[in-house]
mmCIF file of C-alpha atoms in Angstrom:
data_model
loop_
_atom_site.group_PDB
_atom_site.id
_atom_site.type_symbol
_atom_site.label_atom_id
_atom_site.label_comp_id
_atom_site.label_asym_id
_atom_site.label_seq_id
_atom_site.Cartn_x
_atom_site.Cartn_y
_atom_site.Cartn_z
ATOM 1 C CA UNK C 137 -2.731 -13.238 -12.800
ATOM 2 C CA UNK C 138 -3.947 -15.641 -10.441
ATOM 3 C CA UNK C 139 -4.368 -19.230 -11.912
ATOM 4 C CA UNK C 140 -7.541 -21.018 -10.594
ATOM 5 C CA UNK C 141 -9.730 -24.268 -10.955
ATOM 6 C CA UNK C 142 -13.215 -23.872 -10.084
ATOM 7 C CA UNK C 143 -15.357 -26.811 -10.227
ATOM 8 C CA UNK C 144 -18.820 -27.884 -11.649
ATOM 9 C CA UNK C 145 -20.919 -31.422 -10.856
ATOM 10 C CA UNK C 146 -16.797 -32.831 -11.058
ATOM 11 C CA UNK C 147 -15.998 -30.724 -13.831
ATOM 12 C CA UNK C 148 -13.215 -28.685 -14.024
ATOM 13 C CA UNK C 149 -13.039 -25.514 -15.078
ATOM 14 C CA UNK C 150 -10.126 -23.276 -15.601
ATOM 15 C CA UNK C 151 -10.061 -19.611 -14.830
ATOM 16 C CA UNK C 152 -7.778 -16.817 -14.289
ATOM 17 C CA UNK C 153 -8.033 -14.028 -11.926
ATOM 18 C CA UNK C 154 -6.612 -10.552 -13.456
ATOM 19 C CA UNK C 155 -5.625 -8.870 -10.598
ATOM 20 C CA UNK C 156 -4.925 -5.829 -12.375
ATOM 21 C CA UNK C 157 -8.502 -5.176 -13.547
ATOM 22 C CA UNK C 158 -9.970 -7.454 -10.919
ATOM 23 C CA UNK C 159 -11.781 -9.845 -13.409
ATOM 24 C CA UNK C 160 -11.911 -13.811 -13.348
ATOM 25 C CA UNK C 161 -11.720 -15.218 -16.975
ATOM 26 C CA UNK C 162 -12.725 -18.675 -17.287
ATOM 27 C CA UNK C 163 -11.933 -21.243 -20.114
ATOM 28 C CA UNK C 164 -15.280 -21.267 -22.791
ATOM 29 C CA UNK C 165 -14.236 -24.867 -24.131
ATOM 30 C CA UNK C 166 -14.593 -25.968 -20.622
ATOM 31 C CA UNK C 167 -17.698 -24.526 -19.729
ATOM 32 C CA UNK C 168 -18.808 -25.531 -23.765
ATOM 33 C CA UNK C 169 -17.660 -29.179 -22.839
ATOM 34 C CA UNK C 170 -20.400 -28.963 -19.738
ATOM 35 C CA UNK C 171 -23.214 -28.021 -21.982
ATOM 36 C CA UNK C 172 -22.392 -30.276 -24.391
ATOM 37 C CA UNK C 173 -22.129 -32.669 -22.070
ATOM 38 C CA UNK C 174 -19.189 -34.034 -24.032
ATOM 39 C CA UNK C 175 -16.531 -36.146 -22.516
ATOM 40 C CA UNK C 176 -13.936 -35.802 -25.669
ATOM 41 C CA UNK C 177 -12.375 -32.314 -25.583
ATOM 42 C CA UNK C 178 -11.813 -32.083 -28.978
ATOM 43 C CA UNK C 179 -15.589 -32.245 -29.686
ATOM 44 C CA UNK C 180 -16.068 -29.850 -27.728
ATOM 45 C CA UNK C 181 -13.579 -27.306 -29.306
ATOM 46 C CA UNK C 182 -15.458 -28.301 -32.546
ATOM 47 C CA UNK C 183 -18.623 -27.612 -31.174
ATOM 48 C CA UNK C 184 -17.518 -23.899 -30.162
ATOM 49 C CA UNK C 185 -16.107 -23.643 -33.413
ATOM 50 C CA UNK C 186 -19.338 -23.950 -34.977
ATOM 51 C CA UNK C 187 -21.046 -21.940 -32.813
ATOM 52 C CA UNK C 188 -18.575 -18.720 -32.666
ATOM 53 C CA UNK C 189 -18.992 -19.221 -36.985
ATOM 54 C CA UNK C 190 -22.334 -18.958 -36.190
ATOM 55 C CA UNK C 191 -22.697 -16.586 -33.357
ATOM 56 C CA UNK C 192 -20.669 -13.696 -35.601
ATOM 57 C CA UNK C 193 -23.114 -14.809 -38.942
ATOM 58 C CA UNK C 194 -25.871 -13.782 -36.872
ATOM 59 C CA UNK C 195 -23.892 -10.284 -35.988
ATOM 60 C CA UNK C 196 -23.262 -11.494 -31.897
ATOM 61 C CA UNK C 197 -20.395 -9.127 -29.945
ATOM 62 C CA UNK C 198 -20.338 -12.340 -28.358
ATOM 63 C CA UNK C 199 -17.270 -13.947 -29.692
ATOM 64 C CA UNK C 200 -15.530 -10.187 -30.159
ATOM 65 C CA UNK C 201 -15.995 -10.232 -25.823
ATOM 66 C CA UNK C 202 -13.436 -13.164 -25.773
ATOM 67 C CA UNK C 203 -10.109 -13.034 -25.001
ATOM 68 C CA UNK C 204 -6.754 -15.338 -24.897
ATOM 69 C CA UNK C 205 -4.860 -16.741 -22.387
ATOM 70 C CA UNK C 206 -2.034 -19.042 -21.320
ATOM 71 C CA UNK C 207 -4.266 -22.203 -19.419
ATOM 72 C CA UNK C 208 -2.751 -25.454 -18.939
ATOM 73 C CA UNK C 209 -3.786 -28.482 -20.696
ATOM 74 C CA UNK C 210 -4.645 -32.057 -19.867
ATOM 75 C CA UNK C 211 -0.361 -32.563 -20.920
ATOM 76 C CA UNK C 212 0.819 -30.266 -18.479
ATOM 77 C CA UNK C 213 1.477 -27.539 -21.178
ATOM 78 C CA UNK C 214 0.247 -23.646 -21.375
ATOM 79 C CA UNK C 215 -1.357 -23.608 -24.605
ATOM 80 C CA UNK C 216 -3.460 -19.866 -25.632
ATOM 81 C CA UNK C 217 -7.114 -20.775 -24.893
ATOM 82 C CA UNK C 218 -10.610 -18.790 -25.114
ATOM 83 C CA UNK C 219 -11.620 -17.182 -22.172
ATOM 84 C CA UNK C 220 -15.073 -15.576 -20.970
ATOM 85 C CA UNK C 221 -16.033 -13.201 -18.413
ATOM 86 C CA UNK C 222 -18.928 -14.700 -16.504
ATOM 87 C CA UNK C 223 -21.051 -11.684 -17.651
ATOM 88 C CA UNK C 224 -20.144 -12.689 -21.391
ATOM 89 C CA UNK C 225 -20.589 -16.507 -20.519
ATOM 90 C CA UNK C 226 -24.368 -16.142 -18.835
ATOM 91 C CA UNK C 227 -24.985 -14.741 -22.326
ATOM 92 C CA UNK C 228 -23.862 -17.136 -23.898
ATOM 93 C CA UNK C 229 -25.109 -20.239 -22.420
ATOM 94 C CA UNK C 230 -28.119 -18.769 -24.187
ATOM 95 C CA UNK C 231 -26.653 -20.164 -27.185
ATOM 96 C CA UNK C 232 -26.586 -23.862 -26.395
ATOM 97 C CA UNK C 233 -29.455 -25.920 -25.814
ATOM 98 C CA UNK C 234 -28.771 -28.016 -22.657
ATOM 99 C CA UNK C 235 -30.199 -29.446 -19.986
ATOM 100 C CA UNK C 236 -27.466 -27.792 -18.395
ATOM 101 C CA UNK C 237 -27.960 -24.116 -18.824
ATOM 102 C CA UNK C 238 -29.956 -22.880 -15.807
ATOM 103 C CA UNK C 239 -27.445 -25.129 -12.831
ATOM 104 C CA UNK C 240 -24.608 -23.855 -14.948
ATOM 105 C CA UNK C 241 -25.724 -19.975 -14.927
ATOM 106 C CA UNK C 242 -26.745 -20.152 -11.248
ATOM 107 C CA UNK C 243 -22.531 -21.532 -10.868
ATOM 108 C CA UNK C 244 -21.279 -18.821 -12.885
ATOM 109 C CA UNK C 245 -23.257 -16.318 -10.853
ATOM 110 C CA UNK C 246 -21.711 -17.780 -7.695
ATOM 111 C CA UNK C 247 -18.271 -18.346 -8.790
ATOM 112 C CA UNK C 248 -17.554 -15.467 -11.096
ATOM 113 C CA UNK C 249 -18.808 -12.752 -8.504
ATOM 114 C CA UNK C 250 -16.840 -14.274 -5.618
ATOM 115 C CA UNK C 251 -14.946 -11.084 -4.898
ATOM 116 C CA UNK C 252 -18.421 -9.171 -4.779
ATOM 117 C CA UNK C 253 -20.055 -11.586 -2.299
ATOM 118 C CA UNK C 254 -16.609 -10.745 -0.031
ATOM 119 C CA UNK C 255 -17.364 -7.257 -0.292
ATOM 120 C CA UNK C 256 -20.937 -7.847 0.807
ATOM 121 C CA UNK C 257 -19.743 -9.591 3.669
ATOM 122 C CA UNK C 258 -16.407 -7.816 4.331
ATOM 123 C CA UNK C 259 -15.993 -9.314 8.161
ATOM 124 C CA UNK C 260 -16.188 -12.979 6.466
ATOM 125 C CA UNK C 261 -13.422 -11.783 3.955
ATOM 126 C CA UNK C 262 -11.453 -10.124 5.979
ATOM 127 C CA UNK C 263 -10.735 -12.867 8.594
ATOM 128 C CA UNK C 264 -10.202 -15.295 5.705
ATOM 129 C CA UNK C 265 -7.146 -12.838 4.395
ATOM 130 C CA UNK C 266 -5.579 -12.054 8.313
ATOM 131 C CA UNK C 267 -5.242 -16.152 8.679
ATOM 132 C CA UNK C 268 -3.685 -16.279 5.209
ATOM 133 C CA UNK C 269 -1.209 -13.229 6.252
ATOM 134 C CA UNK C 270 -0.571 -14.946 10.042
ATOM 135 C CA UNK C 271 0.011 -18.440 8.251
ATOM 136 C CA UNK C 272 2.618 -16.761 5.920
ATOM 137 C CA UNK C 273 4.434 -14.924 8.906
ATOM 138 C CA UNK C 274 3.519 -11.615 8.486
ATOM 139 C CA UNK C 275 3.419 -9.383 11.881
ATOM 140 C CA UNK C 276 0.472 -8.029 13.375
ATOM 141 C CA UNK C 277 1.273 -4.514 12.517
ATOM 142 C CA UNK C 278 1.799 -5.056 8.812
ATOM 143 C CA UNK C 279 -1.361 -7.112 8.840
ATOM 144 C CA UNK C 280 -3.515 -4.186 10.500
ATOM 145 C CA UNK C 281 -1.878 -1.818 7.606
ATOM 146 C CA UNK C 282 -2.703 -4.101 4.922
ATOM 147 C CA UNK C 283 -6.521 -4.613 5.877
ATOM 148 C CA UNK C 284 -6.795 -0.806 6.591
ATOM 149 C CA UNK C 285 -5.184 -0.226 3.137
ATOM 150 C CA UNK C 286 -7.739 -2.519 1.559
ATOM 151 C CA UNK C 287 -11.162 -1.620 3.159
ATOM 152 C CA UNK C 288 -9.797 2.357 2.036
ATOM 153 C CA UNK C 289 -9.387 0.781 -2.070
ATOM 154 C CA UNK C 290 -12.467 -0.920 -1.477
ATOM 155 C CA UNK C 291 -14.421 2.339 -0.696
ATOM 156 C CA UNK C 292 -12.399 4.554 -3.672
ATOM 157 C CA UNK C 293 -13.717 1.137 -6.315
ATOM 158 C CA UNK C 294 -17.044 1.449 -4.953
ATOM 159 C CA UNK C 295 -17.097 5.256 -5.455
ATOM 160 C CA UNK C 296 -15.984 4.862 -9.033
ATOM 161 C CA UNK C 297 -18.498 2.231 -9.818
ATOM 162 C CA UNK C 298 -20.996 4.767 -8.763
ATOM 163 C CA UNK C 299 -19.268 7.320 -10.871
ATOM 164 C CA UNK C 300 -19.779 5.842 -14.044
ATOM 165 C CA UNK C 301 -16.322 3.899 -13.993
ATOM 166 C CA UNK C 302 -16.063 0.905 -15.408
ATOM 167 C CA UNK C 303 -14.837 -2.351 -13.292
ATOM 168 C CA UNK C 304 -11.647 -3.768 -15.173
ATOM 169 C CA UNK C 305 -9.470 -1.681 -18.027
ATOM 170 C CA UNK C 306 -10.630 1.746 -16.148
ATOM 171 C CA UNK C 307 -10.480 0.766 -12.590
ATOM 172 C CA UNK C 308 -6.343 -0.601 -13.784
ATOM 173 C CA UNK C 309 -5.897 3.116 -15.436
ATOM 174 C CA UNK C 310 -7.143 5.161 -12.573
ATOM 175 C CA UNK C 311 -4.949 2.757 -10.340
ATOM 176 C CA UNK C 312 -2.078 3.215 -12.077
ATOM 177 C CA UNK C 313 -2.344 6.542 -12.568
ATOM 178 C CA UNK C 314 -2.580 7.264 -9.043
ATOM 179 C CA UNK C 315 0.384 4.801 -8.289
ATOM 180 C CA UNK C 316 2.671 6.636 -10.771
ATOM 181 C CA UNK C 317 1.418 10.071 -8.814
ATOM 182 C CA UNK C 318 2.927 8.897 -5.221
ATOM 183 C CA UNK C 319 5.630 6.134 -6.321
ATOM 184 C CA UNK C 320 7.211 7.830 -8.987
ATOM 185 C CA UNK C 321 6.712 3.809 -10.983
ATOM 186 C CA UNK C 322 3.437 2.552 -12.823
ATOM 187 C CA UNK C 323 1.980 -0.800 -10.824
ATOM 188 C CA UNK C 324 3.232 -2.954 -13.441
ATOM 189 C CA UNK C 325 7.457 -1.389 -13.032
ATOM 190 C CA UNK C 326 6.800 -1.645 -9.559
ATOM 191 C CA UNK C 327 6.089 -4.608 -9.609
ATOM 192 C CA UNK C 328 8.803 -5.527 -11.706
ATOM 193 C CA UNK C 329 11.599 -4.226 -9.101
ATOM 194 C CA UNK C 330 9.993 -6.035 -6.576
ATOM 195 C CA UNK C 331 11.064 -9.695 -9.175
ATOM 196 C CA UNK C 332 7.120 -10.083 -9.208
ATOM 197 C CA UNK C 333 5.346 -11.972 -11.740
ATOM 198 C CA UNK C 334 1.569 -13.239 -10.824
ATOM 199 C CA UNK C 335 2.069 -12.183 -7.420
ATOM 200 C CA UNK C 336 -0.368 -9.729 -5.971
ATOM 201 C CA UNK C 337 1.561 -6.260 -5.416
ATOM 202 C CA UNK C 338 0.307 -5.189 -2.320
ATOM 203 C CA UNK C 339 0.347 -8.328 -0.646
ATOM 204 C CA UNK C 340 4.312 -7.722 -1.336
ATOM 205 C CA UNK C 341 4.750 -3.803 0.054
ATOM 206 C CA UNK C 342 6.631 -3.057 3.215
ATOM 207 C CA UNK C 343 4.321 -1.100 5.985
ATOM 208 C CA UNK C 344 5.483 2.204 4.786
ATOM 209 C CA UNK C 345 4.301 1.150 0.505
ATOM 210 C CA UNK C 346 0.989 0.185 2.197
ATOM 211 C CA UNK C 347 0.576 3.402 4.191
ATOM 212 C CA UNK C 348 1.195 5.975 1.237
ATOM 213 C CA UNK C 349 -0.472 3.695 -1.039
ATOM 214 C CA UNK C 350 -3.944 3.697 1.313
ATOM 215 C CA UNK C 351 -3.117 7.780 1.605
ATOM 216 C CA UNK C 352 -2.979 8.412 -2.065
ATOM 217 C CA UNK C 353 -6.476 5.925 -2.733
ATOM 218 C CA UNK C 354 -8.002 7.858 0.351
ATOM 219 C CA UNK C 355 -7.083 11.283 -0.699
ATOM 220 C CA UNK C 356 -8.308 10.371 -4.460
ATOM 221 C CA UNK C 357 -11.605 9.328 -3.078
ATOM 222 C CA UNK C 358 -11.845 12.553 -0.701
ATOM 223 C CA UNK C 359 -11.485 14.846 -3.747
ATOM 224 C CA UNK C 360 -13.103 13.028 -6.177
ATOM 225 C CA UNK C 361 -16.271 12.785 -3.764
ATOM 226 C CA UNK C 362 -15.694 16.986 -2.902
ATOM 227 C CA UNK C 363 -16.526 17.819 -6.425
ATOM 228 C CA UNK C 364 -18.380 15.077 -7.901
ATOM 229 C CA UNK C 365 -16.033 13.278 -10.088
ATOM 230 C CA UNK C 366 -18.216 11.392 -12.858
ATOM 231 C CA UNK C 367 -16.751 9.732 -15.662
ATOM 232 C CA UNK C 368 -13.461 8.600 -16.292
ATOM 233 C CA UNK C 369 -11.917 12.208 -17.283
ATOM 234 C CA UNK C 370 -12.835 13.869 -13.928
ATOM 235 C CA UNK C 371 -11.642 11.066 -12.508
ATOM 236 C CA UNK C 372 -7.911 10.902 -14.107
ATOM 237 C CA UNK C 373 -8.209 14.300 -12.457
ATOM 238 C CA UNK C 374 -9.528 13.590 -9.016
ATOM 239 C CA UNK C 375 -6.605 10.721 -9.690
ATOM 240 C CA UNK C 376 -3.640 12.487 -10.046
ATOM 241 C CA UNK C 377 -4.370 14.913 -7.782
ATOM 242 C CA UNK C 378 -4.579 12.444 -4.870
ATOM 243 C CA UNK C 379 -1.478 10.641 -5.928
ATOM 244 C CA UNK C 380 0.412 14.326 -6.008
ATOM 245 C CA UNK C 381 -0.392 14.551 -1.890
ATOM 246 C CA UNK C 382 0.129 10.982 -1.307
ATOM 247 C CA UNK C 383 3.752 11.929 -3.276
ATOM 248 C CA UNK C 384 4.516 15.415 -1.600
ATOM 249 C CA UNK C 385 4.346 13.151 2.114
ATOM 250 C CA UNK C 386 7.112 10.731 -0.128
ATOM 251 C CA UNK C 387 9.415 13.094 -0.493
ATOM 252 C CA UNK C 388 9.062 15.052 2.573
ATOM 253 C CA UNK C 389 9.536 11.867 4.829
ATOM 254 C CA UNK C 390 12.526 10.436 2.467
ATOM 255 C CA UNK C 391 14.690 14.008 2.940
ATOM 256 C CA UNK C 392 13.721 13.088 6.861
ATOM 257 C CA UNK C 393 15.224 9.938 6.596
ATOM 258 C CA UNK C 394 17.303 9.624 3.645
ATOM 259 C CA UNK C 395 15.584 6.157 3.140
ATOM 260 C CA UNK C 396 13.435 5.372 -0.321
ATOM 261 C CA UNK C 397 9.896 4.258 0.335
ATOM 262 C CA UNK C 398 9.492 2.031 -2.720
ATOM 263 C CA UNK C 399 11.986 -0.745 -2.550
ATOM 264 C CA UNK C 400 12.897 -3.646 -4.082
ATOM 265 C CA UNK C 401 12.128 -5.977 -0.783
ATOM 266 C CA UNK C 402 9.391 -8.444 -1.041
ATOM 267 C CA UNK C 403 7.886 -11.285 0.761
ATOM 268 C CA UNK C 404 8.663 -14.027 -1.673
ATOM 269 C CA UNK C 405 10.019 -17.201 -0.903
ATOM 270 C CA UNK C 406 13.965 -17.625 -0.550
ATOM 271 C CA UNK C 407 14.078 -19.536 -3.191
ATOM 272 C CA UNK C 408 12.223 -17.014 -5.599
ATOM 273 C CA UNK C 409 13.950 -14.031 -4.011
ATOM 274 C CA UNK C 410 17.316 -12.858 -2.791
ATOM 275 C CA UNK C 411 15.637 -10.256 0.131
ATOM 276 C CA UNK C 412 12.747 -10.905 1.983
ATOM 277 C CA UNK C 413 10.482 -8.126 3.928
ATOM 278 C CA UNK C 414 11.185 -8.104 7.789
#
């Protein structure tokens, strides 16, 4: 996950971007302590007390929508805090009575769909990730690979939102599934041989991990679109299948070479890592 501070009229607010499931979570005490317009954090913990007693009372999923998380604290410490979706938080702004509620729902449209405003405006986005990639070293060619890769997910997430697929916990089980398909590894063990932790895992494959990963997304797509895939079982389908080509090319160019395609390599610091990508 991808720790973030977003902030509102000088108030912070902590989120988390799940990577996995492509979701920013942000802190409900925080955005609570806006409402409230409360300068002691402890009152405002107290206040959302109250109110999740009273939202589940009244029978609200509200409170059920909530998660966890590790977010650090004003002492420097990780301590398990409520978290939100913004979808779950525009709800429940409806909740408090503040002078606060409309400037703080027009935020939490802007800030929690910041991903789908890139998408809208892909050449803004893109540019934004090649200078990121150029000021961390990485050469033209694995640059034009990883943008490639990502406009071809891009178009197999925006199928499967069309499809009746829901954005987060099925998007992360269709991925995987096709990742186990061509790797041979889930994202998560991959990920895990590369030594990463909150690190993004593409932004940490070598040319040839980007190229089979884009084939097996592309090919998913191709056959899921060829037959109509609605619906997260005809999708597992459309899934595997894609990641089965995306493997069969694998194989075929690994008895070529005699070299695996998923490696250990990464492009973490020295410090965090014993072998870097080249």
């Amino acid at each position: 996950m991808k720790k973030d501070l977003a902030v509102f009229e000088g108030h912070e607010i902590r989120r988390h971007y799940d990577e996995q499931t492509e979701t920013w979570w942000f802190s409900v005490v925080d955005i609570v302590q806006v409402l409230t317009q409360q300068p002691d954090y402890k009152a405002a913990q107290n206040y959302w007390k109250v109110l999740k007693h009273r939202l589940n009372k009244e029978g609200s999923q509200l409170v059920t929508n909530c998660n966890q998380l590790k977010m650090p604290a004003a002492d420097g410490k990780n301590y398990l805090t409520e978290v939100a979706t913004a979808e779950t938080l525009l709800r429940l702004v409806q909740s408090v009575p503040s002078p606060k509620a409309e400037p703080i729902k027009l935020w939490l449209a802007k800030v929690g769909y910041e991903r789908m405003q890139e998408m809208a405006d892909p050449a803004r986005s893109l540019a934004r990730a090649r200078e990121m990639w150029q000021q961390q070293g990485r050469s033209a060619k694995w640059i034009e690979q990883r943008m490639t890769g990502q406009e071809t997910r891009n178009k197999l997430t925006d199928y499967w939102a069309g499809h009746e697929i829901k954005k987060g916990d099925e998007f992360a089980i269709l991925t995987n599934i096709i990742h186990q398909e061509w790797s041979g590894v889930g994202v998560t063990a991959h990920k895990n041989l590369k030594g990463l932790k909150t690190e993004n895992l593409r932004d940490h494959m070598s040319e040839a991990e980007l190229i089979f990963t884009a084939l097996a997304e592309l090919s998913t797509r191709q056959i899921a679109e060829s037959v109509a895939a609605t619906g997260m079982v005809e999708n597992k389908a459309a899934a595997k299948t894609g990641g089965r080509i995306a493997k069969k090319a694998r194989l075929e160019l690994e008895a070529k070479t005699g070299r695996k395609v998923v490696t250990r390599e990464n492009y973490l610091p020295p410090s965090k890592a014993a072998k870097q990508i080249t």
